[in-house]
GROMACS .gro file of C-alpha atoms in nm:
model
  326
    1MET     CA    1   4.457  14.079  -0.961
    2THR     CA    2   4.432  13.889  -1.291
    3SER     CA    3   4.384  14.205  -1.494
    4TYR     CA    4   4.680  14.364  -1.315
    5ILE     CA    5   4.905  14.068  -1.400
    6VAL     CA    6   4.794  14.078  -1.765
    7ARG     CA    7   4.865  14.453  -1.785
    8ARG     CA    8   5.208  14.408  -1.630
    9ILE     CA    9   5.297  14.128  -1.872
   10ILE     CA   10   5.188  14.341  -2.168
   11ASN     CA   11   5.396  14.631  -2.036
   12LEU     CA   12   5.698  14.402  -2.024
   13ILE     CA   13   5.711  14.391  -2.404
   14PRO     CA   14   5.804  14.757  -2.475
   15THR     CA   15   6.023  14.761  -2.162
   16PHE     CA   16   6.213  14.459  -2.289
   17ILE     CA   17   6.263  14.613  -2.635
   18VAL     CA   18   6.384  14.948  -2.498
   19ALA     CA   19   6.617  14.783  -2.245
   20THR     CA   20   6.777  14.552  -2.501
   21PHE     CA   21   6.808  14.840  -2.749
   22ILE     CA   22   6.996  15.050  -2.493
   23ALA     CA   23   7.216  14.751  -2.405
   24TRP     CA   24   7.296  14.703  -2.774
   25LEU     CA   25   7.389  15.071  -2.805
   26VAL     CA   26   7.623  15.044  -2.508
   27VAL     CA   27   7.791  14.734  -2.652
   28GLU     CA   28   7.822  14.899  -2.994
   29ALA     CA   29   7.971  15.213  -2.835
   30ALA     CA   30   8.289  15.021  -2.751
   31PRO     CA   31   8.569  15.099  -3.000
   32GLY     CA   32   8.637  14.830  -3.258
   33ASP     CA   33   8.471  14.491  -3.288
   34PHE     CA   34   8.557  14.123  -3.273
   35ALA     CA   35   8.748  14.140  -3.603
   36SER     CA   36   8.961  14.438  -3.496
   37LYS     CA   37   9.225  14.212  -3.344
   38PHE     CA   38   9.297  14.079  -3.695
   39ALA     CA   39   9.324  14.422  -3.858
   40PHE     CA   40   9.704  14.437  -3.822
   41ASP     CA   41   9.773  14.091  -3.961
   42GLN     CA   42  10.080  14.146  -4.180
   43VAL     CA   43  10.049  13.807  -4.350
   44ASP     CA   44   9.683  13.847  -4.449
   45PRO     CA   45   9.581  14.218  -4.442
   46GLY     CA   46   9.225  14.147  -4.561
   47ARG     CA   47   9.150  13.889  -4.294
   48ALA     CA   48   8.964  14.134  -4.069
   49GLU     CA   49   8.727  14.242  -4.345
   50ARG     CA   50   8.650  13.883  -4.442
   51ILE     CA   51   8.572  13.800  -4.078
   52ARG     CA   52   8.341  14.103  -4.055
   53GLU     CA   53   8.161  13.991  -4.370
   54LEU     CA   54   8.135  13.633  -4.246
   55LEU     CA   55   7.992  13.737  -3.907
   56GLY     CA   56   7.772  14.014  -4.049
   57LEU     CA   57   7.964  14.286  -3.866
   58ASN     CA   58   7.980  14.492  -4.187
   59LEU     CA   59   7.604  14.557  -4.167
   60PRO     CA   60   7.468  14.872  -3.996
   61TRP     CA   61   7.434  14.834  -3.620
   62TRP     CA   62   7.055  14.893  -3.620
   63GLN     CA   63   7.003  14.626  -3.885
   64ARG     CA   64   7.203  14.373  -3.684
   65TYR     CA   65   7.002  14.462  -3.374
   66PHE     CA   66   6.665  14.399  -3.536
   67VAL     CA   67   6.786  14.072  -3.690
   68TRP     CA   68   6.912  13.962  -3.348
   69LEU     CA   69   6.591  14.072  -3.174
   70SER     CA   70   6.368  13.887  -3.421
   71ASN     CA   71   6.572  13.569  -3.376
   72VAL     CA   72   6.547  13.597  -2.997
   73VAL     CA   73   6.173  13.666  -2.990
   74LEU     CA   74   6.065  13.425  -3.263
   75HIS     CA   75   6.312  13.139  -3.224
   76PHE     CA   76   6.480  13.197  -2.884
   77ASP     CA   77   6.806  13.205  -3.078
   78PHE     CA   78   7.076  13.428  -2.928
   79GLY     CA   79   7.315  13.366  -3.215
   80ILE     CA   80   7.656  13.203  -3.245
   81SER     CA   81   7.948  13.286  -3.019
   82MET     CA   82   8.221  13.456  -3.219
   83THR     CA   83   8.490  13.314  -2.993
   84SER     CA   84   8.392  12.947  -2.959
   85ARG     CA   85   8.175  12.922  -3.276
   86SER     CA   86   7.908  12.740  -3.074
   87GLU     CA   87   7.548  12.833  -3.000
   88VAL     CA   88   7.521  13.099  -2.732
   89THR     CA   89   7.237  12.914  -2.559
   90SER     CA   90   7.440  12.594  -2.522
   91LEU     CA   91   7.733  12.802  -2.398
   92VAL     CA   92   7.540  13.005  -2.140
   93MET     CA   93   7.300  12.746  -1.993
   94PRO     CA   94   7.565  12.526  -1.818
   95ARG     CA   95   7.722  12.839  -1.670
   96MET     CA   96   7.384  12.957  -1.544
   97ILE     CA   97   7.325  12.621  -1.375
   98ASN     CA   98   7.667  12.642  -1.206
   99SER     CA   99   7.590  12.993  -1.080
  100LEU     CA  100   7.250  12.875  -0.957
  101VAL     CA  101   7.414  12.590  -0.764
  102LEU     CA  102   7.630  12.849  -0.588
  103LEU     CA  103   7.384  13.132  -0.536
  104LEU     CA  104   7.065  12.946  -0.441
  105PRO     CA  105   7.194  12.813  -0.104
  106ALA     CA  106   7.378  13.142  -0.045
  107THR     CA  107   7.059  13.345  -0.099
  108VAL     CA  108   6.858  13.120   0.132
  109LEU     CA  109   7.127  13.156   0.400
  110ILE     CA  110   7.134  13.534   0.360
  111TYR     CA  111   6.762  13.575   0.426
  112VAL     CA  112   6.742  13.305   0.694
  113VAL     CA  113   7.028  13.462   0.891
  114ALA     CA  114   6.985  13.834   0.817
  115ILE     CA  115   6.619  13.867   0.919
  116PRO     CA  116   6.657  13.717   1.272
  117ILE     CA  117   6.980  13.912   1.334
  118GLY     CA  118   6.820  14.238   1.221
  119VAL     CA  119   6.514  14.180   1.439
  120PHE     CA  120   6.732  14.088   1.738
  121SER     CA  121   6.942  14.403   1.698
  122ALA     CA  122   6.630  14.620   1.677
  123LEU     CA  123   6.469  14.462   1.985
  124HIS     CA  124   6.794  14.504   2.182
  125LYS     CA  125   6.879  14.851   2.055
  126TYR     CA  126   7.209  14.993   2.181
  127SER     CA  127   7.283  14.685   2.389
  128VAL     CA  128   7.628  14.523   2.388
  129ALA     CA  129   7.507  14.254   2.146
  130ASP     CA  130   7.360  14.518   1.914
  131ARG     CA  131   7.684  14.717   1.912
  132VAL     CA  132   7.890  14.406   1.840
  133LEU     CA  133   7.659  14.308   1.553
  134THR     CA  134   7.673  14.665   1.423
  135VAL     CA  135   8.053  14.659   1.418
  136PHE     CA  136   8.058  14.328   1.231
  137SER     CA  137   7.796  14.459   0.987
  138LEU     CA  138   8.002  14.770   0.912
  139ILE     CA  139   8.310  14.555   0.860
  140GLY     CA  140   8.110  14.333   0.624
  141LEU     CA  141   7.992  14.637   0.430
  142ALA     CA  142   8.346  14.774   0.405
  143ILE     CA  143   8.520  14.456   0.283
  144PRO     CA  144   8.465  14.377  -0.088
  145ASN     CA  145   8.368  14.018  -0.159
  146PHE     CA  146   8.672  13.961  -0.383
  147PHE     CA  147   8.905  14.066  -0.098
  148LEU     CA  148   8.721  13.835   0.140
  149ALA     CA  149   8.767  13.554  -0.114
  150LEU     CA  150   9.141  13.628  -0.128
  151LEU     CA  151   9.158  13.613   0.254
  152VAL     CA  152   8.986  13.275   0.253
  153LEU     CA  153   9.226  13.144  -0.011
  154ALA     CA  154   9.525  13.273   0.185
  155PHE     CA  155   9.396  13.104   0.501
  156ALA     CA  156   9.342  12.775   0.316
  157VAL     CA  157   9.697  12.786   0.173
  158GLN     CA  158   9.851  12.871   0.511
  159TYR     CA  159   9.658  12.587   0.676
  160PHE     CA  160   9.773  12.343   0.408
  161GLN     CA  161  10.137  12.447   0.448
  162ALA     CA  162  10.116  12.414   0.826
  163THR     CA  163   9.928  12.083   0.853
  164GLY     CA  164   9.964  11.919   0.512
  165SER     CA  165   9.587  11.871   0.481
  166LEU     CA  166   9.347  12.069   0.266
  167LEU     CA  167   9.078  12.223   0.487
  168ILE     CA  168   8.873  12.367   0.199
  169PRO     CA  169   8.930  12.362  -0.178
  170THR     CA  170   9.116  12.662  -0.313
  171GLY     CA  171   8.906  12.693  -0.627
  172GLY     CA  172   8.703  12.521  -0.892
  173MET     CA  173   8.377  12.330  -0.872
  174THR     CA  174   8.508  11.972  -0.872
  175SER     CA  175   8.821  11.774  -0.791
  176GLN     CA  176   9.059  11.624  -1.046
  177ASP     CA  177   8.923  11.272  -0.985
  178TYR     CA  178   8.562  11.384  -1.019
  179ALA     CA  179   8.495  11.160  -1.323
  180GLN     CA  180   8.594  10.846  -1.128
  181LEU     CA  181   8.362  10.916  -0.835
  182SER     CA  182   8.020  10.760  -0.781
  183ALA     CA  183   7.703  10.968  -0.812
  184PHE     CA  184   7.693  11.022  -0.435
  185GLY     CA  185   8.065  11.096  -0.431
  186LYS     CA  186   8.023  11.358  -0.705
  187MET     CA  187   7.751  11.529  -0.505
  188LEU     CA  188   7.971  11.535  -0.192
  189ASP     CA  189   8.263  11.668  -0.396
  190ILE     CA  190   8.056  11.958  -0.530
  191LEU     CA  191   7.922  12.031  -0.181
  192TRP     CA  192   8.279  12.036  -0.046
  193HIS     CA  193   8.380  12.286  -0.313
  194LEU     CA  194   8.068  12.492  -0.234
  195ILE     CA  195   8.162  12.563   0.128
  196ALA     CA  196   8.403  12.852   0.072
  197PRO     CA  197   8.222  13.042  -0.208
  198VAL     CA  198   7.881  13.006  -0.039
  199LEU     CA  199   8.017  13.145   0.288
  200ILE     CA  200   8.190  13.432   0.106
  201VAL     CA  201   7.879  13.530  -0.090
  202THR     CA  202   7.665  13.500   0.223
  203LEU     CA  203   7.894  13.708   0.444
  204SER     CA  204   7.944  13.976   0.179
  205SER     CA  205   7.567  14.027   0.138
  206LEU     CA  206   7.457  13.957   0.495
  207ALA     CA  207   7.566  14.288   0.644
  208GLY     CA  208   7.360  14.511   0.417
  209LEU     CA  209   7.038  14.314   0.454
  210THR     CA  210   7.085  14.296   0.831
  211ARG     CA  211   7.115  14.674   0.857
  212ILE     CA  212   6.806  14.721   0.640
  213MET     CA  213   6.606  14.481   0.857
  214ARG     CA  214   6.722  14.651   1.176
  215GLY     CA  215   6.638  14.998   1.047
  216GLN     CA  216   6.292  14.896   0.927
  217MET     CA  217   6.215  14.718   1.252
  218LEU     CA  218   6.318  15.022   1.458
  219GLU     CA  219   6.104  15.247   1.241
  220VAL     CA  220   5.798  15.026   1.282
  221LEU     CA  221   5.849  14.987   1.657
  222GLY     CA  222   5.821  15.363   1.689
  223GLN     CA  223   5.482  15.381   1.515
  224ASP     CA  224   5.167  15.481   1.702
  225TYR     CA  225   4.982  15.155   1.642
  226VAL     CA  226   5.266  14.962   1.809
  227ARG     CA  227   5.248  15.182   2.117
  228THR     CA  228   4.870  15.143   2.114
  229ALA     CA  229   4.904  14.764   2.100
  230ARG     CA  230   5.133  14.773   2.403
  231ALA     CA  231   4.895  15.007   2.585
  232LYS     CA  232   4.610  14.761   2.525
  233GLY     CA  233   4.807  14.499   2.717
  234LEU     CA  234   4.915  14.271   2.433
  235GLU     CA  235   5.211  14.047   2.502
  236GLU     CA  236   5.549  14.177   2.388
  237GLN     CA  237   5.605  13.883   2.152
  238VAL     CA  238   5.268  13.943   1.987
  239VAL     CA  239   5.346  14.313   1.941
  240ASN     CA  240   5.697  14.251   1.807
  241TYR     CA  241   5.639  13.955   1.580
  242LYS     CA  242   5.275  13.976   1.476
  243HIS     CA  243   5.239  14.351   1.433
  244ALA     CA  244   5.586  14.505   1.397
  245LEU     CA  245   5.774  14.234   1.206
  246ARG     CA  246   5.492  14.181   0.960
  247ASN     CA  247   5.518  14.542   0.847
  248ALA     CA  248   5.895  14.576   0.874
  249ILE     CA  249   5.954  14.278   0.647
  250LEU     CA  250   5.775  14.445   0.354
  251VAL     CA  251   6.097  14.614   0.242
  252ILE     CA  252   6.278  14.280   0.250
  253VAL     CA  253   6.004  14.126   0.035
  254ALA     CA  254   6.047  14.412  -0.212
  255THR     CA  255   6.414  14.316  -0.258
  256ILE     CA  256   6.305  13.988  -0.418
  257GLY     CA  257   6.288  14.171  -0.750
  258GLY     CA  258   6.666  14.207  -0.758
  259THR     CA  259   6.735  13.862  -0.616
  260LEU     CA  260   6.610  13.664  -0.916
  261PRO     CA  261   6.857  13.802  -1.175
  262SER     CA  262   7.144  13.775  -0.928
  263LEU     CA  263   7.064  13.407  -0.879
  264LEU     CA  264   7.127  13.326  -1.244
  265LEU     CA  265   7.378  13.594  -1.343
  266GLY     CA  266   7.661  13.495  -1.119
  267ALA     CA  267   7.825  13.587  -0.791
  268GLY     CA  268   8.045  13.856  -0.939
  269THR     CA  269   8.412  13.856  -0.854
  270VAL     CA  270   8.372  13.562  -0.614
  271GLU     CA  271   8.330  13.328  -0.910
  272PHE     CA  272   8.631  13.481  -1.077
  273VAL     CA  273   8.861  13.460  -0.772
  274MET     CA  274   8.742  13.113  -0.666
  275ARG     CA  275   8.759  12.985  -1.027
  276TRP     CA  276   8.396  12.882  -1.009
  277PRO     CA  277   8.275  12.804  -1.366
  278GLY     CA  278   7.978  13.038  -1.352
  279ILE     CA  279   7.844  13.327  -1.553
  280THR     CA  280   8.083  13.601  -1.442
  281PRO     CA  281   8.408  13.457  -1.588
  282LEU     CA  282   8.227  13.397  -1.918
  283PHE     CA  283   8.085  13.750  -1.915
  284ILE     CA  284   8.426  13.910  -1.851
  285ARG     CA  285   8.597  13.706  -2.122
  286SER     CA  286   8.320  13.787  -2.370
  287ILE     CA  287   8.351  14.161  -2.298
  288PHE     CA  288   8.727  14.161  -2.360
  289ALA     CA  289   8.683  13.950  -2.675
  290GLN     CA  290   8.392  14.174  -2.786
  291ASP     CA  291   8.179  13.865  -2.837
  292VAL     CA  292   7.866  14.074  -2.877
  293TYR     CA  293   7.614  13.789  -2.892
  294VAL     CA  294   7.727  13.630  -2.567
  295VAL     CA  295   7.733  13.969  -2.393
  296MET     CA  296   7.385  14.054  -2.523
  297ALA     CA  297   7.250  13.713  -2.422
  298LEU     CA  298   7.364  13.764  -2.062
  299LEU     CA  299   7.237  14.124  -2.050
  300THR     CA  300   6.904  14.018  -2.202
  301ILE     CA  301   6.857  13.738  -1.951
  302GLY     CA  302   6.936  13.983  -1.672
  303VAL     CA  303   6.681  14.234  -1.800
  304PHE     CA  304   6.411  13.968  -1.836
  305LEU     CA  305   6.473  13.822  -1.491
  306LEU     CA  306   6.472  14.168  -1.335
  307MET     CA  307   6.133  14.246  -1.488
  308ILE     CA  308   5.990  13.911  -1.378
  309GLY     CA  309   6.145  13.955  -1.033
  310ASN     CA  310   5.983  14.296  -0.990
  311LEU     CA  311   5.646  14.149  -1.087
  312LEU     CA  312   5.687  13.866  -0.836
  313ALA     CA  313   5.792  14.116  -0.569
  314ASP     CA  314   5.478  14.324  -0.626
  315LEU     CA  315   5.258  14.014  -0.606
  316SER     CA  316   5.439  13.895  -0.293
  317LEU     CA  317   5.380  14.234  -0.129
  318ALA     CA  318   5.008  14.194  -0.193
  319LEU     CA  319   5.013  13.855  -0.020
  320VAL     CA  320   5.210  13.984   0.280
  321ASP     CA  321   5.031  14.317   0.320
  322PRO     CA  322   4.649  14.290   0.293
  323ARG     CA  323   4.628  14.669   0.253
  324ILE     CA  324   4.776  14.643  -0.096
  325ARG     CA  325   4.522  14.585  -0.372
  326TYR     CA  326   4.582  14.584  -0.745
   0.00000   0.00000   0.00000
């Protein structure tokens, strides 16, 4: 196992370089650059060129990539944001923490709820409860999370207009009087603002994982060793939960590899619609502003977390399934 982990870590190095190189090419493929918006300045026609020279954008793209890569690897320096003129690390880290505050409880809820529902649907195949859960799962798969967020906001506004009281916050991470609250009050305020986005992220991802769990459980229940276990007289709970579930859950464990980057790279459009100060709004603004160093920092963190997540998923599979040896 130790030699396998060492080999995988060594293999991460060329994978990381190739992935960041491709990401840099994609970013560079966009027309123009950060200074292009100043190219048509009638008052100061040479302003764009001076900005390119100041930011190093006049250098060849491959040279800028290797300078950036050496700074990241040797000094963990992702550069300076062209928009805010602040360090990219200090700009990204608070946003990552905000996204983690949102996505960590949502991810725990997704797995805690999806696995039992999927197992229940598989054990009660084609029953009324299974059909109802299937309908709700298909609806969850069909509704985009941003549309679900808009529905929640519309409901909150309608409730406020009808009753005069705010059932759930309509956006943001804190209230206007957050600075005057006590430490406990600040925590409660953040938790209150978490209710809506956590439920939206959970519901939007719950349906897919539930269907995967149901399908895997049904596939395992049809295997010969499960029928043999029943024929030997084992109790139904032992067959379902000790033999079938243990093998069906392997696919769910394998999805851990994609969970880690999603935890720290934002909840997508939910953050944007709910005005949650996470990674996604920063990423979108940086793309439109062509702030290449912020965009590359977020893409690089995503690549690194995906590689680490896949390694953790492989090691977790070995712990869950004793048949796997490295």
